[in-house]
mmCIF file of C-alpha atoms in Angstrom:
data_model
loop_
_atom_site.group_PDB
_atom_site.id
_atom_site.type_symbol
_atom_site.label_atom_id
_atom_site.label_comp_id
_atom_site.label_asym_id
_atom_site.label_seq_id
_atom_site.Cartn_x
_atom_site.Cartn_y
_atom_site.Cartn_z
ATOM 1 C CA MET Y 1 -53.345 -9.377 -136.673
ATOM 2 C CA THR Y 2 -49.880 -10.156 -134.578
ATOM 3 C CA PHE Y 3 -49.578 -14.297 -133.914
ATOM 4 C CA GLY Y 4 -51.271 -15.416 -130.620
ATOM 5 C CA GLU Y 5 -53.614 -11.973 -130.607
ATOM 6 C CA GLN Y 6 -57.219 -13.212 -129.932
ATOM 7 C CA PRO Y 7 -59.583 -12.609 -132.906
ATOM 8 C CA ALA Y 8 -61.554 -8.885 -132.756
ATOM 9 C CA TYR Y 9 -65.143 -10.965 -132.426
ATOM 10 C CA LEU Y 10 -63.977 -12.945 -129.425
ATOM 11 C CA ARG Y 11 -62.124 -10.196 -128.039
ATOM 12 C CA VAL Y 12 -65.495 -8.872 -127.840
ATOM 13 C CA ALA Y 13 -67.053 -11.431 -125.882
ATOM 14 C CA SER Y 14 -64.555 -12.378 -124.171
ATOM 15 C CA ASP Y 15 -65.350 -8.265 -122.669
ATOM 16 C CA LEU Y 16 -68.997 -9.057 -122.581
ATOM 17 C CA ARG Y 17 -68.297 -12.757 -120.924
ATOM 18 C CA LYS Y 18 -66.388 -11.321 -118.335
ATOM 19 C CA LYS Y 19 -69.492 -8.573 -117.549
ATOM 20 C CA ILE Y 20 -71.727 -11.082 -117.296
ATOM 21 C CA ALA Y 21 -70.255 -13.124 -114.295
ATOM 22 C CA ASN Y 22 -69.819 -10.249 -112.939
ATOM 23 C CA GLY Y 23 -72.640 -9.112 -112.624
ATOM 24 C CA SER Y 24 -72.528 -5.732 -114.931
ATOM 25 C CA LEU Y 25 -74.382 -7.277 -117.315
ATOM 26 C CA PRO Y 26 -77.159 -9.189 -114.439
ATOM 27 C CA PRO Y 27 -79.385 -12.446 -115.831
ATOM 28 C CA HIS Y 28 -82.420 -11.067 -117.952
ATOM 29 C CA THR Y 29 -81.352 -8.457 -118.351
ATOM 30 C CA ARG Y 30 -80.716 -7.150 -122.505
ATOM 31 C CA LEU Y 31 -77.502 -7.444 -124.471
ATOM 32 C CA PRO Y 32 -76.255 -4.840 -126.226
ATOM 33 C CA SER Y 33 -77.310 -4.546 -129.769
ATOM 34 C CA GLN Y 34 -75.495 -4.741 -132.515
ATOM 35 C CA ALA Y 35 -75.272 -1.330 -133.279
ATOM 36 C CA ARG Y 36 -73.894 -0.986 -129.935
ATOM 37 C CA ILE Y 37 -71.037 -3.875 -130.109
ATOM 38 C CA ARG Y 38 -70.251 -2.494 -133.167
ATOM 39 C CA GLU Y 39 -69.495 0.628 -131.575
ATOM 40 C CA GLU Y 40 -68.473 0.544 -128.432
ATOM 41 C CA TYR Y 41 -66.039 -1.717 -128.888
ATOM 42 C CA GLY Y 42 -64.899 0.239 -132.946
ATOM 43 C CA VAL Y 43 -65.657 -4.007 -134.537
ATOM 44 C CA SER Y 44 -67.670 -3.705 -137.568
ATOM 45 C CA ASP Y 45 -71.222 -5.531 -138.125
ATOM 46 C CA THR Y 46 -69.418 -8.628 -139.030
ATOM 47 C CA VAL Y 47 -67.375 -8.689 -135.563
ATOM 48 C CA ALA Y 48 -70.392 -7.637 -133.343
ATOM 49 C CA LEU Y 49 -72.838 -10.621 -134.543
ATOM 50 C CA GLU Y 50 -69.961 -13.209 -134.080
ATOM 51 C CA ALA Y 51 -69.654 -12.070 -130.617
ATOM 52 C CA ARG Y 52 -72.374 -12.554 -129.669
ATOM 53 C CA LYS Y 53 -73.017 -15.929 -131.496
ATOM 54 C CA VAL Y 54 -70.426 -16.975 -129.185
ATOM 55 C CA LEU Y 55 -72.565 -16.487 -126.215
ATOM 56 C CA MET Y 56 -76.047 -17.413 -127.281
ATOM 57 C CA ALA Y 57 -73.448 -21.819 -128.557
ATOM 58 C CA GLU Y 58 -72.368 -21.201 -125.058
ATOM 59 C CA GLY Y 59 -76.129 -20.741 -123.325
ATOM 60 C CA LEU Y 60 -75.422 -16.884 -121.807
ATOM 61 C CA VAL Y 61 -77.655 -14.898 -123.519
ATOM 62 C CA GLU Y 62 -80.187 -16.495 -125.600
ATOM 63 C CA GLY Y 63 -83.010 -15.153 -128.022
ATOM 64 C CA ARG Y 64 -86.081 -13.845 -127.575
ATOM 65 C CA SER Y 65 -88.348 -13.435 -130.607
ATOM 66 C CA GLY Y 66 -89.878 -10.303 -131.937
ATOM 67 C CA SER Y 67 -87.154 -8.731 -128.521
ATOM 68 C CA GLY Y 68 -84.081 -9.504 -128.070
ATOM 69 C CA THR Y 69 -81.233 -10.565 -126.625
ATOM 70 C CA TYR Y 70 -81.132 -11.881 -123.433
ATOM 71 C CA VAL Y 71 -78.516 -12.886 -120.604
ATOM 72 C CA ARG Y 72 -79.426 -16.452 -119.671
ATOM 73 C CA GLU Y 73 -79.632 -17.004 -115.478
ATOM 74 C CA ARG Y 74 -76.935 -19.891 -114.759
ATOM 75 C CA PRO Y 75 -78.462 -22.249 -112.587
ATOM 76 C CA VAL Y 76 -76.056 -23.745 -109.702
ATOM 77 C CA PRO Y 77 -75.141 -26.629 -110.940
ATOM 78 C CA ARG Y 78 -76.596 -30.024 -108.718
ATOM 79 C CA ARG Y 79 -74.886 -32.979 -108.067
ATOM 80 C CA ILE Y 80 -75.859 -36.479 -109.508
ATOM 81 C CA ALA Y 81 -74.538 -39.350 -107.611
ATOM 82 C CA ARG Y 82 -73.026 -43.101 -109.321
ATOM 83 C CA SER Y 83 -72.075 -44.973 -106.245
ATOM 84 C CA GLY Y 84 -71.917 -48.063 -108.047
ATOM 85 C CA TYR Y 85 -74.527 -50.823 -110.209
ATOM 86 C CA ARG Y 86 -75.084 -53.220 -106.978
ATOM 87 C CA PRO Y 87 -77.730 -51.264 -104.647
ATOM 88 C CA PRO Y 88 -78.971 -53.393 -101.603
ATOM 89 C CA SER Y 89 -81.951 -55.563 -103.267
ATOM 90 C CA GLY Y 90 -85.108 -54.109 -104.075
ATOM 91 C CA ALA Y 91 -83.983 -51.169 -104.087
ATOM 92 C CA ASN Y 92 -84.165 -49.440 -107.098
ATOM 93 C CA PRO Y 93 -80.481 -47.568 -108.582
ATOM 94 C CA PHE Y 94 -81.714 -44.104 -109.164
ATOM 95 C CA ARG Y 95 -83.849 -43.670 -105.825
ATOM 96 C CA GLN Y 96 -80.829 -45.471 -103.819
ATOM 97 C CA GLU Y 97 -78.198 -43.422 -105.761
ATOM 98 C CA GLN Y 98 -80.070 -39.499 -105.208
ATOM 99 C CA ALA Y 99 -81.039 -41.026 -101.392
ATOM 100 C CA ALA Y 100 -77.841 -39.457 -99.761
ATOM 101 C CA ASP Y 101 -77.989 -35.527 -101.829
ATOM 102 C CA GLY Y 102 -81.829 -35.906 -100.752
ATOM 103 C CA ALA Y 103 -83.163 -35.518 -104.467
ATOM 104 C CA ARG Y 104 -87.171 -36.305 -104.212
ATOM 105 C CA GLY Y 105 -86.825 -38.878 -107.571
ATOM 106 C CA THR Y 106 -88.964 -39.657 -109.090
ATOM 107 C CA TRP Y 107 -89.468 -41.335 -112.683
ATOM 108 C CA GLU Y 108 -91.477 -42.560 -116.987
ATOM 109 C CA SER Y 109 -90.529 -45.022 -119.071
ATOM 110 C CA SER Y 110 -91.642 -47.152 -121.810
ATOM 111 C CA SER Y 111 -90.249 -50.685 -123.328
ATOM 112 C CA GLU Y 112 -91.047 -51.584 -126.920
ATOM 113 C CA GLN Y 113 -88.811 -55.371 -129.038
ATOM 114 C CA GLU Y 114 -86.965 -53.482 -131.875
ATOM 115 C CA GLN Y 115 -84.094 -54.996 -133.585
ATOM 116 C CA ALA Y 116 -80.554 -53.294 -132.837
ATOM 117 C CA SER Y 117 -79.117 -50.629 -134.909
ATOM 118 C CA ALA Y 118 -74.628 -51.305 -135.365
ATOM 119 C CA VAL Y 119 -73.801 -49.673 -132.847
ATOM 120 C CA VAL Y 120 -76.131 -51.549 -129.849
ATOM 121 C CA ALA Y 121 -75.533 -54.249 -131.495
ATOM 122 C CA ALA Y 122 -71.601 -53.659 -130.514
ATOM 123 C CA ARG Y 123 -72.452 -53.277 -127.944
ATOM 124 C CA LEU Y 124 -73.637 -55.563 -126.980
ATOM 125 C CA GLY Y 125 -71.880 -58.063 -129.523
ATOM 126 C CA VAL Y 126 -74.752 -59.060 -130.314
ATOM 127 C CA GLU Y 127 -75.515 -59.289 -134.508
ATOM 128 C CA PRO Y 128 -76.777 -56.426 -136.312
ATOM 129 C CA GLY Y 129 -80.824 -56.899 -136.784
ATOM 130 C CA GLU Y 130 -81.422 -58.906 -133.287
ATOM 131 C CA ARG Y 131 -83.883 -58.859 -131.012
ATOM 132 C CA VAL Y 132 -83.457 -56.353 -128.331
ATOM 133 C CA MET Y 133 -85.474 -54.624 -125.704
ATOM 134 C CA ARG Y 134 -85.262 -51.029 -125.462
ATOM 135 C CA THR Y 135 -86.210 -48.930 -122.725
ATOM 136 C CA ARG Y 136 -86.998 -45.210 -122.407
ATOM 137 C CA TYR Y 137 -86.838 -43.265 -119.464
ATOM 138 C CA VAL Y 138 -86.941 -39.318 -117.990
ATOM 139 C CA TYR Y 139 -85.943 -38.253 -114.810
ATOM 140 C CA ARG Y 140 -87.204 -36.014 -112.604
ATOM 141 C CA ASP Y 141 -85.999 -34.251 -109.310
ATOM 142 C CA ALA Y 142 -88.782 -32.800 -107.940
ATOM 143 C CA GLY Y 143 -90.932 -32.410 -111.495
ATOM 144 C CA GLU Y 144 -87.408 -30.685 -113.082
ATOM 145 C CA PRO Y 145 -86.635 -33.530 -116.033
ATOM 146 C CA MET Y 146 -82.989 -34.296 -115.035
ATOM 147 C CA MET Y 147 -81.867 -36.642 -116.533
ATOM 148 C CA LEU Y 148 -82.645 -38.394 -119.421
ATOM 149 C CA SER Y 149 -81.945 -42.860 -120.909
ATOM 150 C CA THR Y 150 -82.357 -45.099 -123.963
ATOM 151 C CA SER Y 151 -81.036 -49.011 -122.967
ATOM 152 C CA TRP Y 152 -80.996 -52.157 -124.963
ATOM 153 C CA GLU Y 153 -81.427 -55.772 -123.624
ATOM 154 C CA PRO Y 154 -80.655 -58.769 -125.777
ATOM 155 C CA LEU Y 155 -84.137 -61.075 -126.022
ATOM 156 C CA SER Y 156 -81.678 -63.752 -126.700
ATOM 157 C CA VAL Y 157 -80.573 -62.856 -122.301
ATOM 158 C CA THR Y 158 -84.179 -62.075 -121.509
ATOM 159 C CA GLY Y 159 -86.520 -63.324 -123.736
ATOM 160 C CA ARG Y 160 -89.127 -64.945 -122.121
ATOM 161 C CA THR Y 161 -88.354 -64.350 -118.429
ATOM 162 C CA PRO Y 162 -89.844 -62.871 -115.119
ATOM 163 C CA VAL Y 163 -87.779 -59.906 -115.902
ATOM 164 C CA MET Y 164 -88.299 -58.279 -119.984
ATOM 165 C CA LEU Y 165 -90.303 -55.980 -119.292
ATOM 166 C CA PRO Y 166 -87.272 -53.739 -117.223
ATOM 167 C CA GLU Y 167 -89.427 -52.057 -115.431
ATOM 168 C CA GLU Y 168 -92.903 -54.314 -114.866
ATOM 169 C CA GLY Y 169 -93.441 -56.750 -113.054
ATOM 170 C CA PRO Y 170 -91.747 -58.638 -109.738
ATOM 171 C CA LEU Y 171 -88.546 -57.021 -110.157
ATOM 172 C CA GLY Y 172 -90.867 -54.213 -112.667
ATOM 173 C CA GLY Y 173 -87.223 -51.426 -111.184
ATOM 174 C CA CYS Y 174 -85.137 -53.363 -109.350
ATOM 175 C CA GLY Y 175 -82.362 -52.139 -111.660
ATOM 176 C CA VAL Y 176 -80.168 -55.449 -114.168
ATOM 177 C CA VAL Y 177 -77.792 -56.488 -111.269
ATOM 178 C CA GLU Y 178 -81.001 -57.446 -109.359
ATOM 179 C CA ARG Y 179 -82.770 -58.874 -112.675
ATOM 180 C CA MET Y 180 -80.259 -60.182 -114.152
ATOM 181 C CA ALA Y 181 -78.858 -62.568 -111.187
ATOM 182 C CA ALA Y 182 -83.219 -64.596 -110.990
ATOM 183 C CA ILE Y 183 -82.652 -65.711 -113.928
ATOM 184 C CA ASP Y 184 -79.029 -66.612 -112.715
ATOM 185 C CA VAL Y 185 -77.364 -64.570 -115.242
ATOM 186 C CA VAL Y 186 -74.463 -62.640 -112.188
ATOM 187 C CA VAL Y 187 -73.132 -58.961 -112.936
ATOM 188 C CA ASP Y 188 -69.622 -58.504 -112.000
ATOM 189 C CA ASN Y 189 -68.722 -55.389 -114.419
ATOM 190 C CA VAL Y 190 -69.770 -52.374 -115.324
ATOM 191 C CA VAL Y 191 -68.140 -49.917 -117.926
ATOM 192 C CA GLU Y 192 -69.229 -45.717 -118.238
ATOM 193 C CA GLU Y 193 -68.231 -44.167 -120.959
ATOM 194 C CA VAL Y 194 -68.455 -40.756 -120.170
ATOM 195 C CA GLY Y 195 -68.287 -38.185 -123.200
ATOM 196 C CA ALA Y 196 -70.384 -34.859 -124.445
ATOM 197 C CA ARG Y 197 -71.405 -32.718 -126.885
ATOM 198 C CA PRO Y 198 -74.331 -30.724 -128.176
ATOM 199 C CA GLY Y 199 -77.837 -31.900 -127.648
ATOM 200 C CA LEU Y 200 -80.540 -33.203 -130.150
ATOM 201 C CA ALA Y 201 -83.413 -31.325 -130.564
ATOM 202 C CA GLU Y 202 -85.720 -34.252 -129.232
ATOM 203 C CA GLU Y 203 -83.333 -34.731 -126.314
ATOM 204 C CA LEU Y 204 -83.137 -30.528 -125.314
ATOM 205 C CA LEU Y 205 -86.850 -30.272 -125.658
ATOM 206 C CA ALA Y 206 -88.143 -32.711 -123.478
ATOM 207 C CA LEU Y 207 -85.050 -31.798 -121.042
ATOM 208 C CA GLY Y 208 -85.462 -28.217 -120.924
ATOM 209 C CA GLY Y 209 -82.488 -26.470 -122.764
ATOM 210 C CA VAL Y 210 -82.531 -24.650 -125.577
ATOM 211 C CA PRO Y 211 -80.359 -25.853 -129.093
ATOM 212 C CA GLY Y 212 -76.855 -25.820 -128.665
ATOM 213 C CA HIS Y 213 -76.662 -26.233 -125.697
ATOM 214 C CA VAL Y 214 -74.719 -29.279 -124.803
ATOM 215 C CA VAL Y 215 -75.608 -32.554 -122.708
ATOM 216 C CA MET Y 216 -72.856 -34.617 -120.631
ATOM 217 C CA VAL Y 217 -73.642 -39.099 -122.356
ATOM 218 C CA VAL Y 218 -72.540 -42.160 -120.230
ATOM 219 C CA GLU Y 219 -72.253 -45.152 -122.395
ATOM 220 C CA ARG Y 220 -73.071 -48.423 -119.580
ATOM 221 C CA THR Y 221 -72.843 -51.509 -120.609
ATOM 222 C CA TYR Y 222 -72.894 -53.825 -117.229
ATOM 223 C CA TYR Y 223 -71.643 -57.522 -119.020
ATOM 224 C CA ALA Y 224 -71.691 -61.708 -117.457
ATOM 225 C CA SER Y 225 -68.447 -63.526 -117.779
ATOM 226 C CA GLY Y 226 -67.476 -60.543 -120.923
ATOM 227 C CA ARG Y 227 -70.898 -60.901 -121.744
ATOM 228 C CA ALA Y 228 -72.377 -57.746 -122.300
ATOM 229 C CA VAL Y 229 -76.527 -58.587 -121.136
ATOM 230 C CA GLU Y 230 -77.352 -54.420 -121.257
ATOM 231 C CA THR Y 231 -76.277 -51.194 -122.691
ATOM 232 C CA ALA Y 232 -77.328 -47.774 -122.227
ATOM 233 C CA ASP Y 233 -76.916 -44.143 -122.674
ATOM 234 C CA VAL Y 234 -77.144 -42.075 -120.410
ATOM 235 C CA VAL Y 235 -77.855 -37.878 -121.062
ATOM 236 C CA VAL Y 236 -76.926 -35.353 -118.803
ATOM 237 C CA PRO Y 237 -78.110 -30.942 -118.796
ATOM 238 C CA ALA Y 238 -74.300 -29.894 -118.241
ATOM 239 C CA ASP Y 239 -75.027 -26.457 -117.683
ATOM 240 C CA ARG Y 240 -77.461 -27.366 -114.242
ATOM 241 C CA PHE Y 241 -75.445 -30.751 -113.161
ATOM 242 C CA ARG Y 242 -72.571 -32.769 -113.146
ATOM 243 C CA ILE Y 243 -71.880 -36.702 -112.333
ATOM 244 C CA ALA Y 244 -70.281 -37.150 -109.483
ATOM 245 C CA TYR Y 245 -68.300 -40.683 -108.288
ATOM 246 C CA HIS Y 246 -68.163 -42.983 -105.546
ATOM 247 C CA LEU Y 247 -66.930 -45.724 -106.734
ATOM 248 C CA PRO Y 248 -64.635 -48.531 -103.798
ATOM 249 C CA VAL Y 249 -61.438 -48.245 -102.723
ATOM 250 C CA ARG Y 250 -60.780 -52.236 -103.079
#
């Protein structure tokens, strides 16, 4: 192989990828067998197998038990709008942020107390093992799972207050900013860091994905006078959604 030349398995995967993109191999079509790839491209079984693995890792094809490997139907990515952290009074942030795109958002949640892990403690600026309220969410659009979120709030801030449970009480579901304001904690900053990684098995199961799919992860933290009052991991399937930010110009 000369300098700069792609390995054989990547060249084969690239050609098959083009056929998928231009419709020569439409969705639900069976991918050529390993033997067929070997014969058509003049490569070894190992090269043919590796090329198929590349396409599977990219989410372009999927294996069906006892049947073979098929081209996946590629969804048209939809937007998840994030317009800031100050919704109108009484509005749920998720519902507010999706309203402009006509999404019919619903969610399920569950909360329980736990000890902060070292990672969560570092993000909240507390000691590992300190008590926090963890809340897990599954967000849906027209019944389809679209986003997961796990949030943590230090009970040193919310404990023994009416807003200790994020989704219960008079301000349940109103969002961090309004809930904190009710206990005289003024949120004045939010930081979001966006990254990507392979989805965990339990995440993909909840989101309807398959092993190997990539998810976007938003690490969000709300601050009041420099003190973290909530941090969360928001997980979104990268093949079905895009995260769109609408930020005011000052």
